[in-house]
């Protein structure tokens, strides 16, 4: 129970570091009352989309900073691309929640992995 609550608070605060505000649309990790056990350790579709765009923006900013620091580097020299792999994200979160015996979230993530794997 302590690991579940700590994980929720940590992930919620990391969301704020990416510029995400509290969610008003669904029950999700970015709700104001994140400590309560009624709030899941998952993001709703709207907040997942916000995280996706925040991560793209963060990646672009870091790439531009890197290029600016090295005058000889061009976009062709830095072929690094950003990929937001939702299936890998859910697999990693499934393994983490399974390891720490957070069964409700583990089952939720396993269902997401199964549905994404079957739809591909």
Short mmCIF file of N, CA and C in Angstrom, two decimals:
data_model
loop_
_atom_site.label_atom_id
_atom_site.label_comp_id
_atom_site.label_asym_id
_atom_site.label_seq_id
_atom_site.Cartn_x
_atom_site.Cartn_y
_atom_site.Cartn_z
N UNK A 1 0.83 -1.20 0.00
CA UNK A 1 0.00 0.00 0.00
C UNK A 1 0.87 1.26 0.00
N UNK A 2 1.97 1.23 0.77
CA UNK A 2 2.86 2.39 0.81
C UNK A 2 3.54 2.61 -0.53
N UNK A 3 3.96 1.52 -1.19
CA UNK A 3 4.61 1.65 -2.49
C UNK A 3 3.62 2.18 -3.51
N UNK A 4 2.38 1.71 -3.46
CA UNK A 4 1.36 2.18 -4.40
C UNK A 4 1.12 3.67 -4.22
N UNK A 5 0.94 4.11 -3.00
CA UNK A 5 0.70 5.53 -2.73
C UNK A 5 1.91 6.38 -3.10
N UNK A 6 3.10 5.90 -2.74
CA UNK A 6 4.32 6.64 -3.07
C UNK A 6 4.49 6.74 -4.58
N UNK A 7 4.22 5.65 -5.28
CA UNK A 7 4.32 5.65 -6.74
C UNK A 7 3.34 6.62 -7.38
N UNK A 8 2.12 6.66 -6.85
CA UNK A 8 1.13 7.59 -7.38
C UNK A 8 1.56 9.04 -7.19
N UNK A 9 2.03 9.35 -6.01
CA UNK A 9 2.46 10.72 -5.73
C UNK A 9 3.65 11.09 -6.62
N UNK A 10 4.62 10.19 -6.74
CA UNK A 10 5.80 10.45 -7.55
C UNK A 10 5.42 10.68 -9.02
N UNK A 11 4.61 9.80 -9.58
CA UNK A 11 4.20 9.95 -10.98
C UNK A 11 3.37 11.20 -11.19
N UNK A 12 2.52 11.53 -10.23
CA UNK A 12 1.70 12.74 -10.30
C UNK A 12 2.60 13.98 -10.35
N UNK A 13 3.60 14.03 -9.48
CA UNK A 13 4.50 15.18 -9.43
C UNK A 13 5.38 15.27 -10.68
N UNK A 14 5.78 14.12 -11.22
CA UNK A 14 6.54 14.13 -12.48
C UNK A 14 5.67 14.71 -13.59
N UNK A 15 4.37 14.41 -13.57
CA UNK A 15 3.45 15.01 -14.53
C UNK A 15 3.47 16.53 -14.44
N UNK A 16 3.51 17.05 -13.21
CA UNK A 16 3.59 18.50 -13.04
C UNK A 16 4.91 19.05 -13.59
N UNK A 17 6.00 18.30 -13.45
CA UNK A 17 7.28 18.74 -14.01
C UNK A 17 7.22 18.87 -15.53
N UNK A 18 6.36 18.08 -16.16
CA UNK A 18 6.15 18.19 -17.61
C UNK A 18 5.11 19.24 -17.95
N UNK A 19 4.64 20.00 -16.97
CA UNK A 19 3.71 21.09 -17.23
C UNK A 19 2.25 20.68 -17.22
N UNK A 20 1.95 19.48 -16.79
CA UNK A 20 0.56 19.03 -16.77
C UNK A 20 -0.15 19.59 -15.55
N UNK A 21 -1.39 20.01 -15.74
CA UNK A 21 -2.20 20.52 -14.64
C UNK A 21 -3.10 19.40 -14.13
N UNK A 22 -3.85 19.69 -13.08
CA UNK A 22 -4.77 18.69 -12.54
C UNK A 22 -5.87 18.37 -13.54
N UNK A 23 -6.24 17.11 -13.60
CA UNK A 23 -7.25 16.63 -14.54
C UNK A 23 -8.64 16.89 -13.96
N UNK A 24 -9.51 17.38 -14.81
CA UNK A 24 -10.90 17.64 -14.41
C UNK A 24 -11.87 16.79 -15.20
N UNK A 25 -11.38 15.91 -16.06
CA UNK A 25 -12.24 15.20 -17.00
C UNK A 25 -12.59 13.78 -16.56
N UNK A 26 -11.61 13.02 -16.10
CA UNK A 26 -11.80 11.62 -15.73
C UNK A 26 -11.12 11.37 -14.39
N UNK A 27 -11.33 10.19 -13.85
CA UNK A 27 -10.52 9.75 -12.72
C UNK A 27 -9.19 9.29 -13.29
N UNK A 28 -8.15 10.01 -12.94
CA UNK A 28 -6.84 9.63 -13.44
C UNK A 28 -5.76 10.08 -12.46
N UNK A 29 -4.54 9.73 -12.77
CA UNK A 29 -3.40 10.02 -11.91
C UNK A 29 -3.21 11.51 -11.67
N UNK A 30 -3.66 12.35 -12.58
CA UNK A 30 -3.45 13.79 -12.46
C UNK A 30 -4.61 14.50 -11.76
N UNK A 31 -5.51 13.75 -11.12
CA UNK A 31 -6.55 14.38 -10.31
C UNK A 31 -5.92 15.08 -9.11
N UNK A 32 -6.66 16.03 -8.55
CA UNK A 32 -6.14 16.81 -7.43
C UNK A 32 -5.88 15.92 -6.22
N UNK A 33 -6.76 14.98 -5.94
CA UNK A 33 -6.64 14.12 -4.75
C UNK A 33 -5.93 12.82 -5.10
N UNK A 34 -4.69 12.91 -5.50
CA UNK A 34 -3.95 11.74 -5.97
C UNK A 34 -3.69 10.72 -4.86
N UNK A 35 -3.64 11.13 -3.62
CA UNK A 35 -3.31 10.21 -2.53
C UNK A 35 -4.47 9.26 -2.22
N UNK A 36 -5.68 9.68 -2.49
CA UNK A 36 -6.83 8.84 -2.19
C UNK A 36 -6.78 7.55 -2.99
N UNK A 37 -7.27 6.48 -2.39
CA UNK A 37 -7.21 5.19 -3.05
C UNK A 37 -8.21 5.06 -4.20
N UNK A 38 -9.12 6.02 -4.36
CA UNK A 38 -10.08 5.95 -5.46
C UNK A 38 -9.45 6.40 -6.78
N UNK A 39 -8.34 7.09 -6.73
CA UNK A 39 -7.69 7.59 -7.94
C UNK A 39 -6.75 6.50 -8.45
N UNK A 40 -6.86 6.12 -9.73
CA UNK A 40 -5.99 5.07 -10.26
C UNK A 40 -4.58 5.57 -10.51
N UNK A 41 -3.68 4.65 -10.75
CA UNK A 41 -2.30 5.00 -11.04
C UNK A 41 -2.10 5.09 -12.55
N UNK A 42 -3.13 5.45 -13.27
CA UNK A 42 -3.09 5.53 -14.72
C UNK A 42 -3.53 6.91 -15.18
N UNK A 43 -3.11 7.26 -16.38
CA UNK A 43 -3.53 8.52 -16.98
C UNK A 43 -4.74 8.29 -17.87
N UNK A 44 -5.64 9.25 -17.86
CA UNK A 44 -6.79 9.19 -18.77
C UNK A 44 -6.30 9.52 -20.18
N UNK A 45 -7.13 9.30 -21.21
CA UNK A 45 -6.67 9.60 -22.58
C UNK A 45 -6.26 11.05 -22.79
N UNK A 46 -6.92 11.98 -22.14
CA UNK A 46 -6.57 13.39 -22.31
C UNK A 46 -5.20 13.68 -21.70
N UNK A 47 -4.96 13.19 -20.49
CA UNK A 47 -3.66 13.43 -19.84
C UNK A 47 -2.53 12.66 -20.52
N UNK A 48 -2.83 11.48 -21.06
CA UNK A 48 -1.82 10.74 -21.80
C UNK A 48 -1.41 11.53 -23.04
N UNK A 49 -2.38 12.16 -23.69
CA UNK A 49 -2.09 13.00 -24.84
C UNK A 49 -1.27 14.22 -24.44
N UNK A 50 -1.61 14.82 -23.29
CA UNK A 50 -0.83 15.96 -22.78
C UNK A 50 0.62 15.54 -22.52
N UNK A 51 0.81 14.36 -21.93
CA UNK A 51 2.16 13.86 -21.65
C UNK A 51 2.92 13.63 -22.94
N UNK A 52 2.27 13.07 -23.92
CA UNK A 52 2.89 12.82 -25.22
C UNK A 52 3.43 14.12 -25.82
N UNK A 53 2.59 15.15 -25.87
CA UNK A 53 3.02 16.42 -26.45
C UNK A 53 4.07 17.13 -25.59
N UNK A 54 3.97 16.99 -24.27
CA UNK A 54 4.98 17.58 -23.40
C UNK A 54 6.33 16.91 -23.61
N UNK A 55 6.34 15.61 -23.81
CA UNK A 55 7.59 14.90 -24.02
C UNK A 55 8.19 15.24 -25.38
N UNK A 56 7.36 15.43 -26.39
CA UNK A 56 7.86 15.86 -27.70
C UNK A 56 8.50 17.24 -27.57
N UNK A 57 7.81 18.15 -26.89
CA UNK A 57 8.32 19.51 -26.72
C UNK A 57 9.64 19.49 -25.94
N UNK A 58 9.70 18.69 -24.88
CA UNK A 58 10.92 18.59 -24.08
C UNK A 58 12.07 18.04 -24.94
N UNK A 59 11.77 17.04 -25.74
CA UNK A 59 12.80 16.46 -26.61
C UNK A 59 13.30 17.50 -27.62
N UNK A 60 12.39 18.26 -28.22
CA UNK A 60 12.78 19.29 -29.18
C UNK A 60 13.67 20.35 -28.53
N UNK A 61 13.31 20.77 -27.31
CA UNK A 61 14.10 21.78 -26.60
C UNK A 61 15.50 21.28 -26.29
N UNK A 62 15.60 20.02 -25.85
CA UNK A 62 16.92 19.47 -25.55
C UNK A 62 17.75 19.33 -26.81
N UNK A 63 17.12 18.93 -27.91
CA UNK A 63 17.84 18.77 -29.17
C UNK A 63 18.34 20.13 -29.67
N UNK A 64 17.50 21.16 -29.59
CA UNK A 64 17.91 22.49 -30.03
C UNK A 64 19.04 23.04 -29.16
N UNK A 65 18.98 22.78 -27.86
CA UNK A 65 20.05 23.22 -26.97
C UNK A 65 21.36 22.53 -27.32
N UNK A 66 21.30 21.25 -27.60
CA UNK A 66 22.49 20.48 -27.95
C UNK A 66 23.09 21.02 -29.25
N UNK A 67 22.25 21.28 -30.24
CA UNK A 67 22.73 21.79 -31.52
C UNK A 67 23.35 23.17 -31.34
N UNK A 68 22.73 24.01 -30.53
CA UNK A 68 23.25 25.37 -30.30
C UNK A 68 24.60 25.33 -29.61
N UNK A 69 24.83 24.33 -28.76
CA UNK A 69 26.10 24.24 -28.04
C UNK A 69 27.25 23.85 -28.97
N UNK A 70 26.93 23.12 -30.02
CA UNK A 70 27.96 22.65 -30.95
C UNK A 70 27.70 23.28 -32.31
N UNK A 71 28.46 24.30 -32.66
CA UNK A 71 28.21 25.05 -33.90
C UNK A 71 28.38 24.19 -35.15
N UNK A 72 29.12 23.12 -35.07
CA UNK A 72 29.37 22.30 -36.26
C UNK A 72 28.31 21.22 -36.44
N UNK A 73 27.42 21.06 -35.51
CA UNK A 73 26.40 20.03 -35.60
C UNK A 73 25.21 20.57 -36.37
N UNK A 74 24.73 19.80 -37.32
CA UNK A 74 23.52 20.15 -38.07
C UNK A 74 22.46 19.11 -37.80
N UNK A 75 21.26 19.38 -38.29
CA UNK A 75 20.18 18.41 -38.10
C UNK A 75 20.52 17.06 -38.71
N UNK A 76 21.27 17.04 -39.81
CA UNK A 76 21.64 15.78 -40.44
C UNK A 76 22.63 15.00 -39.60
N UNK A 77 23.47 15.73 -38.85
CA UNK A 77 24.44 15.06 -37.99
C UNK A 77 23.78 14.43 -36.78
N UNK A 78 22.70 15.03 -36.33
CA UNK A 78 22.00 14.55 -35.14
C UNK A 78 20.71 13.86 -35.57
N UNK A 79 20.81 12.59 -35.92
CA UNK A 79 19.67 11.86 -36.47
C UNK A 79 18.78 11.27 -35.38
N UNK A 80 19.02 11.63 -34.14
CA UNK A 80 18.22 11.11 -33.03
C UNK A 80 16.76 11.53 -33.20
N UNK A 81 15.87 10.58 -33.04
CA UNK A 81 14.44 10.87 -33.16
C UNK A 81 13.75 10.49 -31.86
N UNK A 82 12.61 11.09 -31.66
CA UNK A 82 11.83 10.80 -30.45
C UNK A 82 10.72 9.84 -30.81
N UNK A 83 10.57 8.83 -30.00
CA UNK A 83 9.49 7.87 -30.22
C UNK A 83 8.77 7.63 -28.91
N UNK A 84 7.47 7.84 -28.92
CA UNK A 84 6.64 7.60 -27.75
C UNK A 84 5.95 6.26 -27.97
N UNK A 85 6.50 5.22 -27.40
CA UNK A 85 6.00 3.87 -27.61
C UNK A 85 5.06 3.51 -26.47
N UNK A 86 3.76 3.64 -26.73
CA UNK A 86 2.77 3.40 -25.68
C UNK A 86 2.76 1.94 -25.24
N UNK A 87 2.98 1.03 -26.18
CA UNK A 87 3.01 -0.39 -25.83
C UNK A 87 4.17 -0.68 -24.88
N UNK A 88 5.35 -0.15 -25.17
CA UNK A 88 6.50 -0.35 -24.28
C UNK A 88 6.27 0.30 -22.92
N UNK A 89 5.62 1.47 -22.93
CA UNK A 89 5.31 2.16 -21.67
C UNK A 89 4.42 1.28 -20.80
N UNK A 90 3.36 0.73 -21.40
CA UNK A 90 2.44 -0.12 -20.64
C UNK A 90 3.12 -1.40 -20.19
N UNK A 91 3.99 -1.96 -21.01
CA UNK A 91 4.71 -3.18 -20.61
C UNK A 91 5.60 -2.89 -19.40
N UNK A 92 6.31 -1.77 -19.43
CA UNK A 92 7.19 -1.41 -18.32
C UNK A 92 6.40 -1.17 -17.04
N UNK A 93 5.28 -0.45 -17.17
CA UNK A 93 4.45 -0.20 -15.99
C UNK A 93 3.80 -1.48 -15.47
N UNK A 94 3.48 -2.39 -16.37
CA UNK A 94 2.95 -3.70 -15.95
C UNK A 94 4.00 -4.44 -15.12
N UNK A 95 5.23 -4.50 -15.62
CA UNK A 95 6.29 -5.21 -14.90
C UNK A 95 6.56 -4.58 -13.54
N UNK A 96 6.58 -3.24 -13.49
CA UNK A 96 6.81 -2.55 -12.22
C UNK A 96 5.69 -2.84 -11.23
N UNK A 97 4.45 -2.74 -11.66
CA UNK A 97 3.33 -2.96 -10.74
C UNK A 97 3.24 -4.43 -10.32
N UNK A 98 3.61 -5.33 -11.21
CA UNK A 98 3.63 -6.75 -10.87
C UNK A 98 4.73 -7.04 -9.83
N UNK A 99 5.90 -6.44 -10.04
CA UNK A 99 7.03 -6.63 -9.12
C UNK A 99 6.68 -6.21 -7.70
N UNK A 100 5.96 -5.08 -7.58
CA UNK A 100 5.62 -4.57 -6.26
C UNK A 100 4.21 -4.98 -5.80
N UNK A 101 3.63 -5.92 -6.50
CA UNK A 101 2.34 -6.53 -6.13
C UNK A 101 1.21 -5.50 -6.02
N UNK A 102 1.17 -4.62 -6.99
CA UNK A 102 0.08 -3.66 -7.08
C UNK A 102 -0.88 -4.23 -8.12
N UNK A 103 -1.76 -5.12 -7.66
CA UNK A 103 -2.51 -5.99 -8.56
C UNK A 103 -3.54 -5.26 -9.42
N UNK A 104 -4.23 -4.27 -8.90
CA UNK A 104 -5.25 -3.58 -9.69
C UNK A 104 -4.61 -2.93 -10.92
N UNK A 105 -3.51 -2.21 -10.71
CA UNK A 105 -2.83 -1.58 -11.82
C UNK A 105 -2.15 -2.59 -12.73
N UNK A 106 -1.60 -3.64 -12.13
CA UNK A 106 -0.97 -4.69 -12.92
C UNK A 106 -1.97 -5.29 -13.90
N UNK A 107 -3.15 -5.59 -13.42
CA UNK A 107 -4.19 -6.14 -14.30
C UNK A 107 -4.60 -5.13 -15.37
N UNK A 108 -4.73 -3.85 -14.99
CA UNK A 108 -5.12 -2.82 -15.94
C UNK A 108 -4.09 -2.71 -17.07
N UNK A 109 -2.80 -2.66 -16.69
CA UNK A 109 -1.75 -2.55 -17.70
C UNK A 109 -1.67 -3.80 -18.57
N UNK A 110 -1.86 -4.96 -17.97
CA UNK A 110 -1.85 -6.20 -18.76
C UNK A 110 -2.98 -6.19 -19.78
N UNK A 111 -4.15 -5.72 -19.39
CA UNK A 111 -5.27 -5.62 -20.33
C UNK A 111 -4.95 -4.65 -21.46
N UNK A 112 -4.28 -3.53 -21.15
CA UNK A 112 -3.91 -2.57 -22.21
C UNK A 112 -2.91 -3.21 -23.17
N UNK A 113 -1.91 -3.93 -22.62
CA UNK A 113 -0.92 -4.59 -23.46
C UNK A 113 -1.60 -5.60 -24.36
N UNK A 114 -2.51 -6.40 -23.80
CA UNK A 114 -3.22 -7.41 -24.59
C UNK A 114 -4.04 -6.77 -25.70
N UNK A 115 -4.76 -5.69 -25.38
CA UNK A 115 -5.61 -5.07 -26.39
C UNK A 115 -4.77 -4.41 -27.48
N UNK A 116 -3.64 -3.80 -27.12
CA UNK A 116 -2.78 -3.18 -28.14
C UNK A 116 -2.08 -4.25 -28.99
N UNK A 117 -1.69 -5.35 -28.37
CA UNK A 117 -1.02 -6.42 -29.11
C UNK A 117 -1.99 -7.08 -30.08
N UNK A 118 -3.23 -7.29 -29.66
CA UNK A 118 -4.22 -7.93 -30.52
C UNK A 118 -4.71 -7.03 -31.64
N UNK A 119 -4.61 -5.72 -31.45
CA UNK A 119 -5.11 -4.80 -32.47
C UNK A 119 -4.08 -4.51 -33.56
N UNK A 120 -2.83 -4.92 -33.32
CA UNK A 120 -1.77 -4.65 -34.31
C UNK A 120 -1.70 -5.68 -35.34
#
